[in-house]
Amino acid sequence: MPRAATTRTASTAGTADAVRITGTGRCASVLTGAALLASALTMATTPAAAHAAAPAGTRKYVALGDSYAAGAGVPRQSAGLCLRSDRNYGHLVAAALAPSSYVDKTCAGAKVSALTTPQTDAGIVVNGPQLDAVTPDTSLVTLTLGGNDLGTSDVGFVDVVVACTALAVTDPFGAPCRNFYGDTLGRRLDAGAARLTEGLRKLSAKAPKAKVVVVGYPSVLPDDPKKCFGKMPVTTGDLRFLRSVIGELNDKVARAATAAGAAYVDTLGPTKDHDSCSASPWIEGLVPTSPAAPLHPNATGEHAMAQAVLRALGH
């Protein structure tokens, strides 16, 4: 479908992908950082979401966050290891709202600390502090953060799933991954949520008039683990465990948003029955069949997340 005409500054690693909307149209433990995500990528085209007029007061829109916000693997990619897509949910929301300017600072592998500190890979700066893109005249900010704080590598939840896969052979009928982690992931989530609340408060201090929207994580795994039989090399018990971790992640991210006075948008519900084990996945599996990073939204998933944000904004 046609998309909004844009002018775009050249985007390089460590530099925000700044877009000014000028026309009208429609917008329809074993792994290492962004290298894992990049290994799953192929190029393709995807439709944009529908365009609508921006509400009064939507001037400067800034998108922040991790690979789920960046649209890792969804064509077209830019910003080097940040794996930033021009069809991520931020771009689709911007095309619908038509703000006077849009800055995309999202980056794959971002932890909550990336809000205030540079993101590096092998000592090289991949992305500057994301809050550097926020200024006093910013009127809308969206972000998805917290998932990468679950893991020891830069790929967070994927890191945990790979550990569960490796442990499955040790107890095929049990929950070896749940036993391995115990309460470790819950403690990591608590710490990450506290950092997120602090980061959101710093964001609001930089842009006191901005509408801040924290976007939750989609339905990566189904409620019924039997649907993943033959599709995910993790035990049934650990699939239940992983599904509960995603739920806990979203709950704590939502509470962090509320504590900081931000809005929270649920994307788990809108993507239900389109998880990585479904017949019609909007989130890809460990081996993607559509252009996207493993266990990340594909183009349709990013579109669904954008629609959830737009509904929350009254569109």
mmCIF file of C-alpha atoms in Angstrom:
data_model
loop_
_atom_site.group_PDB
_atom_site.id
_atom_site.type_symbol
_atom_site.label_atom_id
_atom_site.label_comp_id
_atom_site.label_asym_id
_atom_site.label_seq_id
_atom_site.Cartn_x
_atom_site.Cartn_y
_atom_site.Cartn_z
ATOM 1 C CA MET A 1 0.000 0.000 0.000
ATOM 2 C CA PRO A 2 1.201 3.604 -0.566
ATOM 3 C CA ARG A 3 2.935 5.180 2.369
ATOM 4 C CA ALA A 4 3.510 8.713 3.617
ATOM 5 C CA ALA A 5 6.089 10.687 1.679
ATOM 6 C CA THR A 6 9.062 11.352 3.930
ATOM 7 C CA THR A 7 12.414 13.017 3.965
ATOM 8 C CA ARG A 8 14.997 11.054 5.896
ATOM 9 C CA THR A 9 18.442 11.852 7.196
ATOM 10 C CA ALA A 10 21.127 9.271 6.583
ATOM 11 C CA SER A 11 21.204 6.826 9.478
ATOM 12 C CA THR A 12 24.416 5.286 10.770
ATOM 13 C CA ALA A 13 25.267 3.207 13.811
ATOM 14 C CA GLY A 14 24.924 5.415 16.876
ATOM 15 C CA THR A 15 22.790 8.034 15.095
ATOM 16 C CA ALA A 16 19.028 8.401 15.392
ATOM 17 C CA ASP A 17 17.019 7.768 12.239
ATOM 18 C CA ALA A 18 15.299 11.161 11.990
ATOM 19 C CA VAL A 19 12.275 11.398 9.721
ATOM 20 C CA ARG A 20 10.198 14.444 8.927
ATOM 21 C CA ILE A 21 6.742 13.650 7.544
ATOM 22 C CA THR A 22 6.141 15.980 4.611
ATOM 23 C CA GLY A 23 3.305 14.423 2.658
ATOM 24 C CA THR A 24 0.215 12.289 3.067
ATOM 25 C CA GLY A 25 -0.400 8.599 2.538
ATOM 26 C CA ARG A 26 -1.254 5.390 4.415
ATOM 27 C CA CYS A 27 0.558 3.200 6.895
ATOM 28 C CA ALA A 28 -0.999 -0.011 6.912
ATOM 29 C CA SER A 29 24.153 -19.254 27.919
ATOM 30 C CA VAL A 30 25.390 -18.898 24.403
ATOM 31 C CA LEU A 31 24.307 -16.146 22.110
ATOM 32 C CA THR A 32 25.947 -12.775 21.552
ATOM 33 C CA GLY A 33 24.109 -9.518 21.069
ATOM 34 C CA ALA A 34 22.946 -8.243 17.759
ATOM 35 C CA ALA A 35 25.013 -10.821 15.876
ATOM 36 C CA LEU A 36 22.368 -13.449 16.751
ATOM 37 C CA LEU A 37 19.583 -11.237 15.480
ATOM 38 C CA ALA A 38 21.399 -10.341 12.282
ATOM 39 C CA SER A 39 21.944 -14.002 11.430
ATOM 40 C CA ALA A 40 18.213 -14.528 10.908
ATOM 41 C CA LEU A 41 17.606 -11.592 8.579
ATOM 42 C CA THR A 42 16.517 -11.620 4.941
ATOM 43 C CA MET A 43 15.157 -8.760 2.879
ATOM 44 C CA ALA A 44 11.534 -8.367 1.728
ATOM 45 C CA THR A 45 8.868 -5.728 1.312
ATOM 46 C CA THR A 46 5.869 -5.177 3.569
ATOM 47 C CA PRO A 47 2.792 -2.947 3.487
ATOM 48 C CA ALA A 48 2.457 0.141 5.617
ATOM 49 C CA ALA A 49 -0.419 1.012 7.954
ATOM 50 C CA ALA A 50 -3.251 3.470 7.307
ATOM 51 C CA HIS A 51 -2.658 7.203 7.570
ATOM 52 C CA ALA A 52 -4.710 9.570 9.689
ATOM 53 C CA ALA A 53 -4.412 13.208 10.661
ATOM 54 C CA ALA A 54 -2.288 13.996 13.714
ATOM 55 C CA PRO A 55 -4.078 15.214 16.823
ATOM 56 C CA ALA A 56 -3.495 18.760 17.924
ATOM 57 C CA GLY A 57 -0.265 19.001 19.906
ATOM 58 C CA THR A 58 1.563 16.082 18.213
ATOM 59 C CA ARG A 59 4.635 17.912 17.018
ATOM 60 C CA LYS A 60 7.798 16.003 17.809
ATOM 61 C CA TYR A 61 7.498 12.235 18.220
ATOM 62 C CA VAL A 62 10.433 10.189 19.543
ATOM 63 C CA ALA A 63 10.552 6.367 19.493
ATOM 64 C CA LEU A 64 12.812 4.591 21.979
ATOM 65 C CA GLY A 65 13.375 0.973 22.928
ATOM 66 C CA ASP A 66 14.876 -2.405 22.124
ATOM 67 C CA SER A 67 14.647 -4.845 19.195
ATOM 68 C CA TYR A 68 10.867 -5.263 19.588
ATOM 69 C CA ALA A 69 10.517 -1.513 19.057
ATOM 70 C CA ALA A 70 13.248 -1.421 16.394
ATOM 71 C CA GLY A 71 11.599 -4.129 14.311
ATOM 72 C CA ALA A 72 14.780 -6.226 14.137
ATOM 73 C CA GLY A 73 14.923 -8.171 10.894
ATOM 74 C CA VAL A 74 11.876 -6.552 9.299
ATOM 75 C CA PRO A 75 12.835 -4.893 5.996
ATOM 76 C CA ARG A 76 14.119 -2.309 5.412
ATOM 77 C CA GLN A 77 16.915 -2.257 7.997
ATOM 78 C CA SER A 78 19.184 0.642 8.937
ATOM 79 C CA ALA A 79 21.410 1.913 11.774
ATOM 80 C CA GLY A 80 23.883 -0.966 11.631
ATOM 81 C CA LEU A 81 23.674 -3.345 14.607
ATOM 82 C CA CYS A 82 20.639 -1.476 15.913
ATOM 83 C CA LEU A 83 18.695 -3.402 13.234
ATOM 84 C CA ARG A 84 16.180 -0.606 12.903
ATOM 85 C CA SER A 85 13.311 -1.146 10.455
ATOM 86 C CA ASP A 86 11.373 1.482 8.569
ATOM 87 C CA ARG A 87 8.308 -0.682 9.256
ATOM 88 C CA ASN A 88 8.667 -0.865 13.026
ATOM 89 C CA TYR A 89 5.663 0.194 15.067
ATOM 90 C CA GLY A 90 7.111 3.648 15.689
ATOM 91 C CA HIS A 91 7.368 4.398 11.974
ATOM 92 C CA LEU A 92 3.816 3.149 11.430
ATOM 93 C CA VAL A 93 2.480 5.283 14.283
ATOM 94 C CA ALA A 94 4.347 8.299 12.897
ATOM 95 C CA ALA A 95 2.883 7.726 9.430
ATOM 96 C CA ALA A 96 -0.595 7.632 10.950
ATOM 97 C CA LEU A 97 -0.192 10.691 13.191
ATOM 98 C CA ALA A 98 1.901 12.786 10.769
ATOM 99 C CA PRO A 99 3.832 14.725 13.431
ATOM 100 C CA SER A 100 6.028 17.607 12.319
ATOM 101 C CA SER A 101 9.075 15.461 13.094
ATOM 102 C CA TYR A 102 9.875 11.875 14.057
ATOM 103 C CA VAL A 103 13.103 10.567 15.584
ATOM 104 C CA ASP A 104 13.753 6.829 15.860
ATOM 105 C CA LYS A 105 16.374 5.998 18.492
ATOM 106 C CA THR A 106 15.394 2.330 18.943
ATOM 107 C CA CYS A 107 18.170 -0.258 18.938
ATOM 108 C CA ALA A 108 18.383 -4.038 19.113
ATOM 109 C CA GLY A 109 20.011 -5.308 22.281
ATOM 110 C CA ALA A 110 19.053 -2.253 24.328
ATOM 111 C CA LYS A 111 18.656 -2.788 28.048
ATOM 112 C CA VAL A 112 16.951 -0.231 30.298
ATOM 113 C CA SER A 113 20.372 1.325 30.943
ATOM 114 C CA ALA A 114 20.488 2.336 27.242
ATOM 115 C CA LEU A 115 18.172 5.211 28.103
ATOM 116 C CA THR A 116 21.037 7.060 29.764
ATOM 117 C CA THR A 117 24.271 5.354 28.668
ATOM 118 C CA PRO A 118 25.733 4.564 25.225
ATOM 119 C CA GLN A 119 25.068 1.110 23.839
ATOM 120 C CA THR A 120 28.229 -0.657 22.718
ATOM 121 C CA ASP A 121 29.256 -3.834 20.924
ATOM 122 C CA ALA A 122 32.845 -5.061 21.324
ATOM 123 C CA GLY A 123 33.710 -1.656 22.747
ATOM 124 C CA ILE A 124 32.299 0.252 19.771
ATOM 125 C CA VAL A 125 29.383 2.629 20.331
ATOM 126 C CA VAL A 126 26.345 1.314 18.466
ATOM 127 C CA ASN A 127 23.797 3.836 19.735
ATOM 128 C CA GLY A 128 24.096 6.899 21.940
ATOM 129 C CA PRO A 129 21.987 7.353 25.095
ATOM 130 C CA GLN A 130 18.410 7.126 23.886
ATOM 131 C CA LEU A 131 17.175 9.972 26.072
ATOM 132 C CA ASP A 132 19.491 12.309 24.120
ATOM 133 C CA ALA A 133 16.777 12.337 21.439
ATOM 134 C CA VAL A 134 14.205 13.714 23.892
ATOM 135 C CA THR A 135 13.960 17.499 24.149
ATOM 136 C CA PRO A 136 11.633 19.929 25.959
ATOM 137 C CA ASP A 137 9.470 20.287 22.842
ATOM 138 C CA THR A 138 8.918 16.527 22.478
ATOM 139 C CA SER A 139 5.186 15.845 22.601
ATOM 140 C CA LEU A 140 5.011 12.039 22.219
ATOM 141 C CA VAL A 141 7.372 9.246 23.229
ATOM 142 C CA THR A 142 6.852 5.500 22.770
ATOM 143 C CA LEU A 143 9.177 2.844 24.101
ATOM 144 C CA THR A 144 9.502 -0.881 24.714
ATOM 145 C CA LEU A 145 12.185 -1.852 27.221
ATOM 146 C CA GLY A 146 12.842 -4.416 29.934
ATOM 147 C CA GLY A 147 12.992 -7.717 28.080
ATOM 148 C CA ASN A 148 16.740 -7.656 27.529
ATOM 149 C CA ASP A 149 17.312 -7.230 31.251
ATOM 150 C CA LEU A 150 16.157 -10.850 31.637
ATOM 151 C CA GLY A 151 19.318 -12.292 30.092
ATOM 152 C CA THR A 152 23.046 -11.983 30.534
ATOM 153 C CA SER A 153 23.613 -11.247 26.833
ATOM 154 C CA ASP A 154 22.126 -8.481 24.707
ATOM 155 C CA VAL A 155 19.243 -10.642 23.505
ATOM 156 C CA GLY A 156 17.415 -11.031 26.818
ATOM 157 C CA PHE A 157 14.456 -13.379 26.539
ATOM 158 C CA VAL A 158 15.977 -15.157 23.533
ATOM 159 C CA ASP A 159 19.008 -15.834 25.728
ATOM 160 C CA VAL A 160 16.719 -17.527 28.264
ATOM 161 C CA VAL A 161 14.923 -19.596 25.609
ATOM 162 C CA VAL A 162 18.221 -20.876 24.234
ATOM 163 C CA ALA A 163 19.264 -21.903 27.748
ATOM 164 C CA CYS A 164 15.964 -23.748 28.118
ATOM 165 C CA THR A 165 16.559 -25.487 24.792
ATOM 166 C CA ALA A 166 19.975 -26.694 25.888
ATOM 167 C CA LEU A 167 18.613 -27.943 29.209
ATOM 168 C CA ALA A 168 15.677 -29.811 27.634
ATOM 169 C CA VAL A 169 17.823 -32.862 26.873
ATOM 170 C CA THR A 170 18.691 -33.255 30.565
ATOM 171 C CA ASP A 171 15.054 -33.775 31.632
ATOM 172 C CA PRO A 172 12.712 -34.073 28.617
ATOM 173 C CA PHE A 173 9.574 -34.590 30.708
ATOM 174 C CA GLY A 174 10.260 -32.060 33.440
ATOM 175 C CA ALA A 175 11.024 -28.360 33.757
ATOM 176 C CA PRO A 176 14.832 -28.231 33.947
ATOM 177 C CA CYS A 177 15.000 -24.591 32.888
ATOM 178 C CA ARG A 178 12.570 -23.478 35.595
ATOM 179 C CA ASN A 179 14.642 -25.438 38.113
ATOM 180 C CA PHE A 180 17.854 -23.891 36.784
ATOM 181 C CA TYR A 181 16.672 -20.285 37.035
ATOM 182 C CA GLY A 182 14.598 -20.548 40.191
ATOM 183 C CA ASP A 183 13.758 -16.985 41.249
ATOM 184 C CA THR A 184 16.667 -15.461 39.276
ATOM 185 C CA LEU A 185 14.511 -14.098 36.442
ATOM 186 C CA GLY A 186 12.005 -12.592 38.882
ATOM 187 C CA ARG A 187 14.812 -10.762 40.662
ATOM 188 C CA ARG A 188 16.194 -9.534 37.347
ATOM 189 C CA LEU A 189 12.754 -8.270 36.396
ATOM 190 C CA ASP A 190 12.356 -6.444 39.705
ATOM 191 C CA ALA A 191 15.704 -4.722 39.233
ATOM 192 C CA GLY A 192 14.922 -3.867 35.614
ATOM 193 C CA ALA A 193 11.496 -2.462 36.523
ATOM 194 C CA ALA A 194 13.052 -0.201 39.152
ATOM 195 C CA ARG A 195 15.539 1.096 36.572
ATOM 196 C CA LEU A 196 12.735 1.587 34.067
ATOM 197 C CA THR A 197 10.704 3.662 36.521
ATOM 198 C CA GLU A 198 13.746 5.836 37.185
ATOM 199 C CA GLY A 199 14.450 6.174 33.452
ATOM 200 C CA LEU A 200 10.862 7.162 32.706
ATOM 201 C CA ARG A 201 11.002 9.841 35.383
ATOM 202 C CA LYS A 202 14.173 11.226 33.810
ATOM 203 C CA LEU A 203 12.405 11.191 30.450
ATOM 204 C CA SER A 204 9.473 13.181 31.836
ATOM 205 C CA ALA A 205 11.852 15.659 33.414
ATOM 206 C CA LYS A 206 13.416 16.279 29.996
ATOM 207 C CA ALA A 207 10.044 16.591 28.243
ATOM 208 C CA PRO A 208 7.448 17.516 30.881
ATOM 209 C CA LYS A 209 4.662 18.057 28.341
ATOM 210 C CA ALA A 210 5.210 14.809 26.440
ATOM 211 C CA LYS A 211 2.735 11.948 26.338
ATOM 212 C CA VAL A 212 4.822 8.903 27.301
ATOM 213 C CA VAL A 213 3.536 5.516 26.132
ATOM 214 C CA VAL A 214 5.206 2.321 27.323
ATOM 215 C CA VAL A 215 4.435 -0.505 24.904
ATOM 216 C CA GLY A 216 4.366 -4.039 26.297
ATOM 217 C CA TYR A 217 5.669 -7.243 24.753
ATOM 218 C CA PRO A 218 3.511 -9.337 22.389
ATOM 219 C CA SER A 219 2.382 -12.952 22.689
ATOM 220 C CA VAL A 220 5.638 -14.762 21.929
ATOM 221 C CA LEU A 221 4.342 -18.117 23.223
ATOM 222 C CA PRO A 222 0.818 -19.574 23.424
ATOM 223 C CA ASP A 223 -1.139 -20.181 26.621
ATOM 224 C CA ASP A 224 -1.286 -23.876 25.713
ATOM 225 C CA PRO A 225 2.273 -25.269 25.425
ATOM 226 C CA LYS A 226 1.023 -28.279 23.449
ATOM 227 C CA LYS A 227 0.653 -25.964 20.451
ATOM 228 C CA CYS A 228 4.448 -25.747 20.338
ATOM 229 C CA PHE A 229 4.946 -29.492 19.989
ATOM 230 C CA GLY A 230 7.485 -30.088 17.245
ATOM 231 C CA LYS A 231 8.020 -26.339 16.820
ATOM 232 C CA MET A 232 9.968 -25.335 19.933
ATOM 233 C CA PRO A 233 12.689 -27.618 21.363
ATOM 234 C CA VAL A 234 11.744 -26.829 24.963
ATOM 235 C CA THR A 235 9.945 -29.128 27.421
ATOM 236 C CA THR A 236 6.230 -28.627 28.044
ATOM 237 C CA GLY A 237 6.934 -27.665 31.630
ATOM 238 C CA ASP A 238 9.454 -25.049 30.592
ATOM 239 C CA LEU A 239 7.145 -23.629 27.921
ATOM 240 C CA ARG A 240 4.646 -22.944 30.719
ATOM 241 C CA PHE A 241 7.470 -21.395 32.703
ATOM 242 C CA LEU A 242 8.575 -19.174 29.800
ATOM 243 C CA ARG A 243 5.005 -18.079 29.133
ATOM 244 C CA SER A 244 4.706 -17.054 32.788
ATOM 245 C CA VAL A 245 7.954 -15.082 32.489
ATOM 246 C CA ILE A 246 6.520 -13.072 29.589
ATOM 247 C CA GLY A 247 3.415 -12.364 31.651
ATOM 248 C CA GLU A 248 5.498 -11.281 34.632
ATOM 249 C CA LEU A 249 7.652 -9.092 32.376
ATOM 250 C CA ASN A 250 4.599 -7.262 31.066
ATOM 251 C CA ASP A 251 3.092 -6.919 34.546
ATOM 252 C CA LYS A 252 6.232 -5.337 35.948
ATOM 253 C CA VAL A 253 6.757 -3.080 32.934
ATOM 254 C CA ALA A 254 3.147 -1.917 33.308
ATOM 255 C CA ARG A 255 3.659 -1.196 37.005
ATOM 256 C CA ALA A 256 6.852 0.720 36.248
ATOM 257 C CA ALA A 257 4.968 2.839 33.713
ATOM 258 C CA THR A 258 2.191 3.593 36.200
ATOM 259 C CA ALA A 259 4.700 4.491 38.922
ATOM 260 C CA ALA A 260 6.330 7.010 36.581
ATOM 261 C CA GLY A 261 3.033 8.501 35.379
ATOM 262 C CA ALA A 262 3.289 7.001 31.890
ATOM 263 C CA ALA A 263 0.617 5.153 29.916
ATOM 264 C CA TYR A 264 0.932 1.425 29.262
ATOM 265 C CA VAL A 265 -0.228 -0.294 26.081
ATOM 266 C CA ASP A 266 -0.872 -4.040 26.138
ATOM 267 C CA THR A 267 0.195 -5.867 22.982
ATOM 268 C CA LEU A 268 -0.012 -9.386 24.406
ATOM 269 C CA GLY A 269 -3.797 -9.452 24.058
ATOM 270 C CA PRO A 270 -3.932 -8.060 20.499
ATOM 271 C CA THR A 271 -1.404 -10.656 19.302
ATOM 272 C CA LYS A 272 -2.990 -13.622 21.097
ATOM 273 C CA ASP A 273 -3.305 -16.717 18.868
ATOM 274 C CA HIS A 274 -0.614 -15.297 16.573
ATOM 275 C CA ASP A 275 2.339 -16.398 18.692
ATOM 276 C CA SER A 276 5.457 -18.101 17.374
ATOM 277 C CA CYS A 277 3.799 -21.554 17.484
ATOM 278 C CA SER A 278 0.541 -20.558 15.782
ATOM 279 C CA ALA A 279 -0.559 -21.357 12.246
ATOM 280 C CA SER A 280 -0.510 -17.637 11.487
ATOM 281 C CA PRO A 281 2.440 -16.237 13.441
ATOM 282 C CA TRP A 282 2.950 -12.528 13.940
ATOM 283 C CA ILE A 283 5.937 -13.392 16.121
ATOM 284 C CA GLU A 284 8.549 -15.625 14.523
ATOM 285 C CA GLY A 285 9.965 -18.830 16.015
ATOM 286 C CA LEU A 286 13.565 -19.697 16.814
ATOM 287 C CA VAL A 287 14.039 -20.271 13.069
ATOM 288 C CA PRO A 288 12.098 -17.437 11.384
ATOM 289 C CA THR A 289 10.091 -18.187 8.254
ATOM 290 C CA SER A 290 9.436 -14.501 7.540
ATOM 291 C CA PRO A 291 11.930 -11.632 7.745
ATOM 292 C CA ALA A 292 12.359 -10.974 11.476
ATOM 293 C CA ALA A 293 14.724 -11.841 14.285
ATOM 294 C CA PRO A 294 14.088 -15.066 16.234
ATOM 295 C CA LEU A 295 11.118 -14.795 18.639
ATOM 296 C CA HIS A 296 10.443 -11.244 17.452
ATOM 297 C CA PRO A 297 7.514 -9.610 15.660
ATOM 298 C CA ASN A 298 7.465 -9.822 11.887
ATOM 299 C CA ALA A 299 5.991 -7.028 9.769
ATOM 300 C CA THR A 300 2.431 -8.063 10.668
ATOM 301 C CA GLY A 301 3.358 -8.174 14.347
ATOM 302 C CA GLU A 302 4.837 -4.672 14.225
ATOM 303 C CA HIS A 303 1.666 -3.502 12.492
ATOM 304 C CA ALA A 304 -0.455 -5.043 15.265
ATOM 305 C CA MET A 305 1.658 -3.285 17.886
ATOM 306 C CA ALA A 306 1.261 0.018 16.024
ATOM 307 C CA GLN A 307 -2.507 -0.424 15.938
ATOM 308 C CA ALA A 308 -2.551 -1.030 19.693
ATOM 309 C CA VAL A 309 -0.629 2.209 20.249
ATOM 310 C CA LEU A 310 -2.909 4.162 17.922
ATOM 311 C CA ARG A 311 -6.011 2.851 19.692
ATOM 312 C CA ALA A 312 -4.531 3.975 23.011
ATOM 313 C CA LEU A 313 -3.970 7.412 21.493
ATOM 314 C CA GLY A 314 -7.581 7.573 20.300
ATOM 315 C CA HIS A 315 -7.044 6.627 16.638
#
